[in-house]
């Protein structure tokens, strides 16, 4: 009997390869993640020595990518293009390039994330393993497998990772075809990085509240606000990349001059509060420390600026920090528990900026406890209304449900 | 600013109409569900008087559908065809036909479900409301909205209902386009039926267990078994409908002669243990009462036989009972807690038979507690491997991820 996604033999082979890929990616994620936390600590300790050097580091990163990086510099865009079959090859050198340049970005105080990097690492490893095997539609399957493994290994949230990789390439479609290797790879990667001692960020909420219609209404309203903010981030990122390239077409000059302004701003605002991943804002949100009303906005602006100049890193951890710190501020206005509002923001802003629905729901559940999943679902469904604006992934596609329907229903092509 | 899924004005209107539809469907679901439970009690009390009449009732149902039902008899198939735009109209008379014939089927002991009926009720109401408004792609949007409302109102599980309606029409695609009215309709329907006193089936599990690799392995294995069994149900249902129509082409004769055999079998096996919804098996599974090793198999066979003859009803509650009673039996072999195995079966067999992934995960969470969602996710992901065989919904389509990709990527149509 042939399995609808390929023969049973192929499926078994994919499941096995998923485990191998997951193990490799789990190791790589651990190295990447541990060194990243280490350089972040160094930066925090010596902020006034390191941040001023940022413009020069930027010049080095941009120059090295241009000179030796080949297409590595396209990052997530290249990964998504290959998954869409518009490109064929993810070069191996993407791995050292993106790892080292992200470490440098963080050591010298750029405001950026890490998940985009982990996803690129995973996808590249998986692509390189997969191309040794002849599997129908293999390029696509291995790409998604690697994306899931990369995300799962870094955050140790395998379910969110699987749904993230299934959802991200085409909005509104689940890449179920690759489900078996994605599962084995994601669970393996998460287990391996756990075994190797990569920390998992987890805040078990302990909330008691009555689920009234008013409460549900509040979840919807706050979800809408988070949705707006996530879209704002994606919008600004796209605009700013374009505008800066117009104003200063030379990328080296751009990162140098922009880097000077950036490093001044980063030091000016609370002495480096907005450098790095933004985990300081996340901790402050959940530990009850000071959160300023403008924290979320400055973190948006400085992250967008950092990434538009050519520094490397992901977007997701800053998005978590933006959501959490905005949640703290909104909680008071809305009469919601601070921890809950922060947790909802953590998940929903990320979902809106990446145009995903299931990934943020599961991230919320995996980080804050599955018993609150319904609340995350309501807020993320509300946020999803703003998910049709450009996402942070420029190469993401919109699988029009309607278009594919028309394709399925032959001879019914007339518009309705 | 135009919203990607239509103008903001349209979206707001759809959200409002969702509330109206949800309220109507919630009322209808309550009437349908309450009467169904009432006739089921009558049947249980007078089983030897009622079950022998089943063949005659079958003749009446099939005759009435043929004579006056128009296309109502196509049931879920018609609903899915309209959602695919292969048909235009869901007739209003579907509502009384499917309600009354399902009540009769259950009163006289047929083994069948109820959710298919609720989904049809919801879809018909929504279709009738929706056609008064001119919305781009409205037929499709209102159909899905009604399906979500119907499911949500009957089981009071709005999140599972939303994902069910999003997933069912095309495997591997999420109908995100209709998300706003689906949400308002599903939550309204669930609230209205709760307000009107329709019971929600809920079994809060209280389990303490260590999540070890062996435990996860067991979840995967049991998920695979449930996946097989769900596919077996769908396979037998399709085969049996065809075979019976070949052997006895006259539908009235078919339901009469088949009905005689069916009623004898139903009475012969433990005096009606396999009549009706199968909630007796579900209660026995979770209350620790007797479950026979063959309960799940007989429930499959008798439900398939009932539905192939032309009796009315859904399939999902029998699927729940099949999964739960099989879970009880497997628990001993696998060394899993009985309640957990029963709960996993409840969700995963349903998912496999309907080719859905998110709906069963959320049903499991909404019925047994969100803290166990990861376990449901693992078992349902494993079961999903068997989800590419014909499902119980013959009109379901398979949205090949790959096909739509090729369509999206113009000029790259060569096979890979």
mmCIF file with all atom_site columns, C-alpha atoms in Angstrom, chain B residues 184-360:
data_model
loop_
_atom_site.group_PDB
_atom_site.id
_atom_site.type_symbol
_atom_site.label_atom_id
_atom_site.label_alt_id
_atom_site.label_comp_id
_atom_site.label_asym_id
_atom_site.label_entity_id
_atom_site.label_seq_id
_atom_site.pdbx_PDB_ins_code
_atom_site.Cartn_x
_atom_site.Cartn_y
_atom_site.Cartn_z
_atom_site.occupancy
_atom_site.B_iso_or_equiv
_atom_site.pdbx_formal_charge
_atom_site.auth_seq_id
_atom_site.auth_comp_id
_atom_site.auth_asym_id
_atom_site.auth_atom_id
_atom_site.pdbx_PDB_model_num
ATOM 1   C CA . UNK B 1 184 ? -17.931 35.262 16.683 1.00 0.00 ? 184 UNK B CA 1
ATOM 2   C CA . UNK B 1 185 ? -20.391 32.581 15.564 1.00 0.00 ? 185 UNK B CA 1
ATOM 3   C CA . UNK B 1 186 ? -18.700 29.702 17.389 1.00 0.00 ? 186 UNK B CA 1
ATOM 4   C CA . UNK B 1 187 ? -18.318 31.540 20.680 1.00 0.00 ? 187 UNK B CA 1
ATOM 5   C CA . UNK B 1 188 ? -21.870 32.879 20.486 1.00 0.00 ? 188 UNK B CA 1
ATOM 6   C CA . UNK B 1 189 ? -23.336 29.465 19.677 1.00 0.00 ? 189 UNK B CA 1
ATOM 7   C CA . UNK B 1 190 ? -21.449 27.815 22.535 1.00 0.00 ? 190 UNK B CA 1
ATOM 8   C CA . UNK B 1 191 ? -22.557 30.550 24.957 1.00 0.00 ? 191 UNK B CA 1
ATOM 9   C CA . UNK B 1 192 ? -26.187 30.394 23.854 1.00 0.00 ? 192 UNK B CA 1
ATOM 10  C CA . UNK B 1 193 ? -26.431 26.631 24.167 1.00 0.00 ? 193 UNK B CA 1
ATOM 11  C CA . UNK B 1 194 ? -24.726 26.842 27.556 1.00 0.00 ? 194 UNK B CA 1
ATOM 12  C CA . UNK B 1 195 ? -27.213 29.501 28.627 1.00 0.00 ? 195 UNK B CA 1
ATOM 13  C CA . UNK B 1 196 ? -30.093 27.313 27.439 1.00 0.00 ? 196 UNK B CA 1
ATOM 14  C CA . UNK B 1 197 ? -28.758 24.448 29.497 1.00 0.00 ? 197 UNK B CA 1
ATOM 15  C CA . UNK B 1 198 ? -27.315 22.039 26.949 1.00 0.00 ? 198 UNK B CA 1
ATOM 16  C CA . UNK B 1 199 ? -24.888 19.839 28.840 1.00 0.00 ? 199 UNK B CA 1
ATOM 17  C CA . UNK B 1 200 ? -21.212 19.862 28.023 1.00 0.00 ? 200 UNK B CA 1
ATOM 18  C CA . UNK B 1 201 ? -19.392 16.555 28.169 1.00 0.00 ? 201 UNK B CA 1
ATOM 19  C CA . UNK B 1 202 ? -16.307 17.104 30.222 1.00 0.00 ? 202 UNK B CA 1
ATOM 20  C CA . UNK B 1 203 ? -14.048 14.767 32.165 1.00 0.00 ? 203 UNK B CA 1
ATOM 21  C CA . UNK B 1 204 ? -11.328 16.640 34.010 1.00 0.00 ? 204 UNK B CA 1
ATOM 22  C CA . UNK B 1 205 ? -8.507  14.125 34.176 1.00 0.00 ? 205 UNK B CA 1
ATOM 23  C CA . UNK B 1 206 ? -6.442  14.121 37.303 1.00 0.00 ? 206 UNK B CA 1
ATOM 24  C CA . UNK B 1 207 ? -3.279  12.389 36.378 1.00 0.00 ? 207 UNK B CA 1
ATOM 25  C CA . UNK B 1 208 ? 0.200   12.590 37.767 1.00 0.00 ? 208 UNK B CA 1
ATOM 26  C CA . UNK B 1 209 ? 2.860   11.117 35.595 1.00 0.00 ? 209 UNK B CA 1
ATOM 27  C CA . UNK B 1 210 ? 6.474   11.570 34.726 1.00 0.00 ? 210 UNK B CA 1
ATOM 28  C CA . UNK B 1 211 ? 7.072   12.569 31.111 1.00 0.00 ? 211 UNK B CA 1
ATOM 29  C CA . UNK B 1 212 ? 9.873   10.189 30.191 1.00 0.00 ? 212 UNK B CA 1
ATOM 30  C CA . UNK B 1 213 ? 11.038  9.226  26.708 1.00 0.00 ? 213 UNK B CA 1
ATOM 31  C CA . UNK B 1 214 ? 9.347   5.837  27.197 1.00 0.00 ? 214 UNK B CA 1
ATOM 32  C CA . UNK B 1 215 ? 6.080   7.566  28.021 1.00 0.00 ? 215 UNK B CA 1
ATOM 33  C CA . UNK B 1 216 ? 6.343   9.720  24.889 1.00 0.00 ? 216 UNK B CA 1
ATOM 34  C CA . UNK B 1 217 ? 7.103   6.566  22.894 1.00 0.00 ? 217 UNK B CA 1
ATOM 35  C CA . UNK B 1 218 ? 3.928   4.992  24.247 1.00 0.00 ? 218 UNK B CA 1
ATOM 36  C CA . UNK B 1 219 ? 1.908   8.051  23.242 1.00 0.00 ? 219 UNK B CA 1
ATOM 37  C CA . UNK B 1 220 ? 3.256   7.723  19.711 1.00 0.00 ? 220 UNK B CA 1
ATOM 38  C CA . UNK B 1 221 ? 2.522   3.994  19.475 1.00 0.00 ? 221 UNK B CA 1
ATOM 39  C CA . UNK B 1 222 ? -0.995  4.321  20.842 1.00 0.00 ? 222 UNK B CA 1
ATOM 40  C CA . UNK B 1 223 ? -1.548  7.273  18.503 1.00 0.00 ? 223 UNK B CA 1
ATOM 41  C CA . UNK B 1 224 ? -0.532  5.132  15.548 1.00 0.00 ? 224 UNK B CA 1
ATOM 42  C CA . UNK B 1 225 ? -3.015  2.436  16.577 1.00 0.00 ? 225 UNK B CA 1
ATOM 43  C CA . UNK B 1 226 ? -5.818  4.975  16.963 1.00 0.00 ? 226 UNK B CA 1
ATOM 44  C CA . UNK B 1 227 ? -4.902  6.419  13.581 1.00 0.00 ? 227 UNK B CA 1
ATOM 45  C CA . UNK B 1 228 ? -5.238  2.989  12.000 1.00 0.00 ? 228 UNK B CA 1
ATOM 46  C CA . UNK B 1 229 ? -8.613  2.438  13.613 1.00 0.00 ? 229 UNK B CA 1
ATOM 47  C CA . UNK B 1 230 ? -9.967  5.810  12.531 1.00 0.00 ? 230 UNK B CA 1
ATOM 48  C CA . UNK B 1 231 ? -8.902  5.102  8.975  1.00 0.00 ? 231 UNK B CA 1
ATOM 49  C CA . UNK B 1 232 ? -10.467 1.652  9.203  1.00 0.00 ? 232 UNK B CA 1
ATOM 50  C CA . UNK B 1 233 ? -13.780 3.258  10.137 1.00 0.00 ? 233 UNK B CA 1
ATOM 51  C CA . UNK B 1 234 ? -13.644 5.663  7.202  1.00 0.00 ? 234 UNK B CA 1
ATOM 52  C CA . UNK B 1 235 ? -12.577 2.907  4.842  1.00 0.00 ? 235 UNK B CA 1
ATOM 53  C CA . UNK B 1 236 ? -15.377 0.569  5.920  1.00 0.00 ? 236 UNK B CA 1
ATOM 54  C CA . UNK B 1 237 ? -17.978 3.313  5.718  1.00 0.00 ? 237 UNK B CA 1
ATOM 55  C CA . UNK B 1 238 ? -17.072 4.115  2.132  1.00 0.00 ? 238 UNK B CA 1
ATOM 56  C CA . UNK B 1 239 ? -16.833 0.476  1.061  1.00 0.00 ? 239 UNK B CA 1
ATOM 57  C CA . UNK B 1 240 ? -20.013 -0.580 2.787  1.00 0.00 ? 240 UNK B CA 1
ATOM 58  C CA . UNK B 1 241 ? -22.130 2.197  1.242  1.00 0.00 ? 241 UNK B CA 1
ATOM 59  C CA . UNK B 1 242 ? -20.955 1.130  -2.197 1.00 0.00 ? 242 UNK B CA 1
ATOM 60  C CA . UNK B 1 243 ? -21.253 -2.625 -1.661 1.00 0.00 ? 243 UNK B CA 1
ATOM 61  C CA . UNK B 1 244 ? -24.731 -2.450 -0.159 1.00 0.00 ? 244 UNK B CA 1
ATOM 62  C CA . UNK B 1 245 ? -25.929 -0.312 -3.055 1.00 0.00 ? 245 UNK B CA 1
ATOM 63  C CA . UNK B 1 246 ? -24.571 -2.891 -5.471 1.00 0.00 ? 246 UNK B CA 1
ATOM 64  C CA . UNK B 1 247 ? -26.167 -5.850 -3.721 1.00 0.00 ? 247 UNK B CA 1
ATOM 65  C CA . UNK B 1 248 ? -29.537 -4.184 -3.222 1.00 0.00 ? 248 UNK B CA 1
ATOM 66  C CA . UNK B 1 249 ? -29.972 -1.295 -5.637 1.00 0.00 ? 249 UNK B CA 1
ATOM 67  C CA . UNK B 1 250 ? -33.466 -0.464 -4.399 1.00 0.00 ? 250 UNK B CA 1
ATOM 68  C CA . UNK B 1 251 ? -32.905 1.865  -1.421 1.00 0.00 ? 251 UNK B CA 1
ATOM 69  C CA . UNK B 1 252 ? -36.232 1.081  0.236  1.00 0.00 ? 252 UNK B CA 1
ATOM 70  C CA . UNK B 1 253 ? -35.681 -2.672 0.057  1.00 0.00 ? 253 UNK B CA 1
ATOM 71  C CA . UNK B 1 254 ? -32.115 -2.092 1.200  1.00 0.00 ? 254 UNK B CA 1
ATOM 72  C CA . UNK B 1 255 ? -33.035 -0.218 4.324  1.00 0.00 ? 255 UNK B CA 1
ATOM 73  C CA . UNK B 1 256 ? -35.861 -2.643 5.104  1.00 0.00 ? 256 UNK B CA 1
ATOM 74  C CA . UNK B 1 257 ? -33.938 -5.907 4.762  1.00 0.00 ? 257 UNK B CA 1
ATOM 75  C CA . UNK B 1 258 ? -30.735 -4.399 6.136  1.00 0.00 ? 258 UNK B CA 1
ATOM 76  C CA . UNK B 1 259 ? -32.743 -2.853 8.943  1.00 0.00 ? 259 UNK B CA 1
ATOM 77  C CA . UNK B 1 260 ? -34.088 -6.263 9.967  1.00 0.00 ? 260 UNK B CA 1
ATOM 78  C CA . UNK B 1 261 ? -30.583 -7.679 10.214 1.00 0.00 ? 261 UNK B CA 1
ATOM 79  C CA . UNK B 1 262 ? -29.379 -4.533 11.976 1.00 0.00 ? 262 UNK B CA 1
ATOM 80  C CA . UNK B 1 263 ? -32.121 -4.588 14.591 1.00 0.00 ? 263 UNK B CA 1
ATOM 81  C CA . UNK B 1 264 ? -31.496 -8.273 15.298 1.00 0.00 ? 264 UNK B CA 1
ATOM 82  C CA . UNK B 1 265 ? -27.786 -7.634 15.717 1.00 0.00 ? 265 UNK B CA 1
ATOM 83  C CA . UNK B 1 266 ? -28.362 -4.592 17.910 1.00 0.00 ? 266 UNK B CA 1
ATOM 84  C CA . UNK B 1 267 ? -30.578 -6.587 20.266 1.00 0.00 ? 267 UNK B CA 1
ATOM 85  C CA . UNK B 1 268 ? -28.415 -9.694 20.129 1.00 0.00 ? 268 UNK B CA 1
ATOM 86  C CA . UNK B 1 269 ? -25.241 -7.962 21.294 1.00 0.00 ? 269 UNK B CA 1
ATOM 87  C CA . UNK B 1 270 ? -25.742 -7.180 24.998 1.00 0.00 ? 270 UNK B CA 1
ATOM 88  C CA . UNK B 1 271 ? -29.324 -6.051 24.486 1.00 0.00 ? 271 UNK B CA 1
ATOM 89  C CA . UNK B 1 272 ? -28.751 -2.799 22.746 1.00 0.00 ? 272 UNK B CA 1
ATOM 90  C CA . UNK B 1 273 ? -25.305 -1.902 24.058 1.00 0.00 ? 273 UNK B CA 1
ATOM 91  C CA . UNK B 1 274 ? -24.380 -0.571 20.621 1.00 0.00 ? 274 UNK B CA 1
ATOM 92  C CA . UNK B 1 275 ? -27.514 1.430  19.866 1.00 0.00 ? 275 UNK B CA 1
ATOM 93  C CA . UNK B 1 276 ? -27.478 5.208  19.711 1.00 0.00 ? 276 UNK B CA 1
ATOM 94  C CA . UNK B 1 277 ? -24.647 7.628  20.231 1.00 0.00 ? 277 UNK B CA 1
ATOM 95  C CA . UNK B 1 278 ? -22.379 5.365  22.229 1.00 0.00 ? 278 UNK B CA 1
ATOM 96  C CA . UNK B 1 279 ? -22.333 7.694  25.235 1.00 0.00 ? 279 UNK B CA 1
ATOM 97  C CA . UNK B 1 280 ? -22.878 4.566  27.354 1.00 0.00 ? 280 UNK B CA 1
ATOM 98  C CA . UNK B 1 281 ? -19.507 3.289  26.181 1.00 0.00 ? 281 UNK B CA 1
ATOM 99  C CA . UNK B 1 282 ? -17.919 6.673  26.847 1.00 0.00 ? 282 UNK B CA 1
ATOM 100 C CA . UNK B 1 283 ? -19.318 6.800  30.396 1.00 0.00 ? 283 UNK B CA 1
ATOM 101 C CA . UNK B 1 284 ? -18.244 3.228  31.050 1.00 0.00 ? 284 UNK B CA 1
ATOM 102 C CA . UNK B 1 285 ? -14.746 4.045  29.826 1.00 0.00 ? 285 UNK B CA 1
ATOM 103 C CA . UNK B 1 286 ? -14.296 6.975  32.150 1.00 0.00 ? 286 UNK B CA 1
ATOM 104 C CA . UNK B 1 287 ? -16.264 5.632  35.123 1.00 0.00 ? 287 UNK B CA 1
ATOM 105 C CA . UNK B 1 288 ? -14.315 2.388  35.236 1.00 0.00 ? 288 UNK B CA 1
ATOM 106 C CA . UNK B 1 289 ? -17.305 0.196  34.312 1.00 0.00 ? 289 UNK B CA 1
ATOM 107 C CA . UNK B 1 290 ? -17.035 -2.893 32.153 1.00 0.00 ? 290 UNK B CA 1
ATOM 108 C CA . UNK B 1 291 ? -15.590 -2.417 28.688 1.00 0.00 ? 291 UNK B CA 1
ATOM 109 C CA . UNK B 1 292 ? -15.348 -5.546 26.560 1.00 0.00 ? 292 UNK B CA 1
ATOM 110 C CA . UNK B 1 293 ? -12.334 -6.103 24.356 1.00 0.00 ? 293 UNK B CA 1
ATOM 111 C CA . UNK B 1 294 ? -14.608 -6.142 21.289 1.00 0.00 ? 294 UNK B CA 1
ATOM 112 C CA . UNK B 1 295 ? -16.732 -3.088 22.128 1.00 0.00 ? 295 UNK B CA 1
ATOM 113 C CA . UNK B 1 296 ? -14.829 -0.796 19.784 1.00 0.00 ? 296 UNK B CA 1
ATOM 114 C CA . UNK B 1 297 ? -15.031 -3.238 16.871 1.00 0.00 ? 297 UNK B CA 1
ATOM 115 C CA . UNK B 1 298 ? -18.749 -3.919 17.200 1.00 0.00 ? 298 UNK B CA 1
ATOM 116 C CA . UNK B 1 299 ? -19.430 -0.198 17.549 1.00 0.00 ? 299 UNK B CA 1
ATOM 117 C CA . UNK B 1 300 ? -17.528 0.399  14.325 1.00 0.00 ? 300 UNK B CA 1
ATOM 118 C CA . UNK B 1 301 ? -19.352 -2.310 12.432 1.00 0.00 ? 301 UNK B CA 1
ATOM 119 C CA . UNK B 1 302 ? -22.826 -1.424 13.631 1.00 0.00 ? 302 UNK B CA 1
ATOM 120 C CA . UNK B 1 303 ? -22.347 2.311  13.088 1.00 0.00 ? 303 UNK B CA 1
ATOM 121 C CA . UNK B 1 304 ? -21.037 1.714  9.599  1.00 0.00 ? 304 UNK B CA 1
ATOM 122 C CA . UNK B 1 305 ? -23.969 -0.589 8.893  1.00 0.00 ? 305 UNK B CA 1
ATOM 123 C CA . UNK B 1 306 ? -26.529 1.889  10.292 1.00 0.00 ? 306 UNK B CA 1
ATOM 124 C CA . UNK B 1 307 ? -25.211 4.796  8.275  1.00 0.00 ? 307 UNK B CA 1
ATOM 125 C CA . UNK B 1 308 ? -24.767 2.809  5.044  1.00 0.00 ? 308 UNK B CA 1
ATOM 126 C CA . UNK B 1 309 ? -28.405 1.805  5.056  1.00 0.00 ? 309 UNK B CA 1
ATOM 127 C CA . UNK B 1 310 ? -29.718 5.364  4.908  1.00 0.00 ? 310 UNK B CA 1
ATOM 128 C CA . UNK B 1 311 ? -30.365 6.128  8.554  1.00 0.00 ? 311 UNK B CA 1
ATOM 129 C CA . UNK B 1 312 ? -29.425 9.628  9.612  1.00 0.00 ? 312 UNK B CA 1
ATOM 130 C CA . UNK B 1 313 ? -26.971 10.950 12.139 1.00 0.00 ? 313 UNK B CA 1
ATOM 131 C CA . UNK B 1 314 ? -23.344 11.897 12.403 1.00 0.00 ? 314 UNK B CA 1
ATOM 132 C CA . UNK B 1 315 ? -20.288 9.803  13.005 1.00 0.00 ? 315 UNK B CA 1
ATOM 133 C CA . UNK B 1 316 ? -18.320 11.733 15.587 1.00 0.00 ? 316 UNK B CA 1
ATOM 134 C CA . UNK B 1 317 ? -19.877 10.611 18.875 1.00 0.00 ? 317 UNK B CA 1
ATOM 135 C CA . UNK B 1 318 ? -19.593 6.940  17.867 1.00 0.00 ? 318 UNK B CA 1
ATOM 136 C CA . UNK B 1 319 ? -15.974 7.686  16.930 1.00 0.00 ? 319 UNK B CA 1
ATOM 137 C CA . UNK B 1 320 ? -15.447 9.162  20.395 1.00 0.00 ? 320 UNK B CA 1
ATOM 138 C CA . UNK B 1 321 ? -16.900 6.003  21.946 1.00 0.00 ? 321 UNK B CA 1
ATOM 139 C CA . UNK B 1 322 ? -14.836 3.714  19.713 1.00 0.00 ? 322 UNK B CA 1
ATOM 140 C CA . UNK B 1 323 ? -11.658 5.537  20.629 1.00 0.00 ? 323 UNK B CA 1
ATOM 141 C CA . UNK B 1 324 ? -12.407 5.654  24.340 1.00 0.00 ? 324 UNK B CA 1
ATOM 142 C CA . UNK B 1 325 ? -13.353 1.978  24.630 1.00 0.00 ? 325 UNK B CA 1
ATOM 143 C CA . UNK B 1 326 ? -10.364 0.901  22.564 1.00 0.00 ? 326 UNK B CA 1
ATOM 144 C CA . UNK B 1 327 ? -8.178  3.093  24.775 1.00 0.00 ? 327 UNK B CA 1
ATOM 145 C CA . UNK B 1 328 ? -9.395  1.293  27.894 1.00 0.00 ? 328 UNK B CA 1
ATOM 146 C CA . UNK B 1 329 ? -8.368  -2.036 26.354 1.00 0.00 ? 329 UNK B CA 1
ATOM 147 C CA . UNK B 1 330 ? -5.009  -0.788 25.090 1.00 0.00 ? 330 UNK B CA 1
ATOM 148 C CA . UNK B 1 331 ? -4.119  0.869  28.401 1.00 0.00 ? 331 UNK B CA 1
ATOM 149 C CA . UNK B 1 332 ? -3.389  -2.478 30.022 1.00 0.00 ? 332 UNK B CA 1
ATOM 150 C CA . UNK B 1 333 ? -1.172  -3.680 27.217 1.00 0.00 ? 333 UNK B CA 1
ATOM 151 C CA . UNK B 1 334 ? 0.752   -0.441 27.010 1.00 0.00 ? 334 UNK B CA 1
ATOM 152 C CA . UNK B 1 335 ? 1.097   0.360  30.677 1.00 0.00 ? 335 UNK B CA 1
ATOM 153 C CA . UNK B 1 336 ? -0.650  3.713  30.378 1.00 0.00 ? 336 UNK B CA 1
ATOM 154 C CA . UNK B 1 337 ? -3.222  5.131  32.815 1.00 0.00 ? 337 UNK B CA 1
ATOM 155 C CA . UNK B 1 338 ? -6.665  3.918  31.700 1.00 0.00 ? 338 UNK B CA 1
ATOM 156 C CA . UNK B 1 339 ? -8.237  7.364  31.759 1.00 0.00 ? 339 UNK B CA 1
ATOM 157 C CA . UNK B 1 340 ? -5.430  8.840  29.709 1.00 0.00 ? 340 UNK B CA 1
ATOM 158 C CA . UNK B 1 341 ? -5.525  6.116  27.065 1.00 0.00 ? 341 UNK B CA 1
ATOM 159 C CA . UNK B 1 342 ? -9.312  6.443  26.814 1.00 0.00 ? 342 UNK B CA 1
ATOM 160 C CA . UNK B 1 343 ? -9.029  10.210 26.449 1.00 0.00 ? 343 UNK B CA 1
ATOM 161 C CA . UNK B 1 344 ? -6.353  9.925  23.765 1.00 0.00 ? 344 UNK B CA 1
ATOM 162 C CA . UNK B 1 345 ? -8.519  7.459  21.854 1.00 0.00 ? 345 UNK B CA 1
ATOM 163 C CA . UNK B 1 346 ? -11.520 9.747  22.180 1.00 0.00 ? 346 UNK B CA 1
ATOM 164 C CA . UNK B 1 347 ? -9.623  12.466 20.338 1.00 0.00 ? 347 UNK B CA 1
ATOM 165 C CA . UNK B 1 348 ? -7.286  10.627 17.979 1.00 0.00 ? 348 UNK B CA 1
ATOM 166 C CA . UNK B 1 349 ? -9.725  8.187  16.359 1.00 0.00 ? 349 UNK B CA 1
ATOM 167 C CA . UNK B 1 350 ? -11.989 11.117 15.544 1.00 0.00 ? 350 UNK B CA 1
ATOM 168 C CA . UNK B 1 351 ? -9.075  13.038 14.042 1.00 0.00 ? 351 UNK B CA 1
ATOM 169 C CA . UNK B 1 352 ? -7.949  10.186 11.868 1.00 0.00 ? 352 UNK B CA 1
ATOM 170 C CA . UNK B 1 353 ? -11.432 9.376  10.568 1.00 0.00 ? 353 UNK B CA 1
ATOM 171 C CA . UNK B 1 354 ? -12.109 13.003 9.656  1.00 0.00 ? 354 UNK B CA 1
ATOM 172 C CA . UNK B 1 355 ? -8.567  13.771 8.413  1.00 0.00 ? 355 UNK B CA 1
ATOM 173 C CA . UNK B 1 356 ? -8.163  16.624 10.839 1.00 0.00 ? 356 UNK B CA 1
ATOM 174 C CA . UNK B 1 357 ? -5.281  17.447 13.120 1.00 0.00 ? 357 UNK B CA 1
ATOM 175 C CA . UNK B 1 358 ? -6.091  20.553 15.110 1.00 0.00 ? 358 UNK B CA 1
ATOM 176 C CA . UNK B 1 359 ? -9.738  19.725 15.799 1.00 0.00 ? 359 UNK B CA 1
ATOM 177 C CA . UNK B 1 360 ? -8.958  16.518 17.727 1.00 0.00 ? 360 UNK B CA 1
#
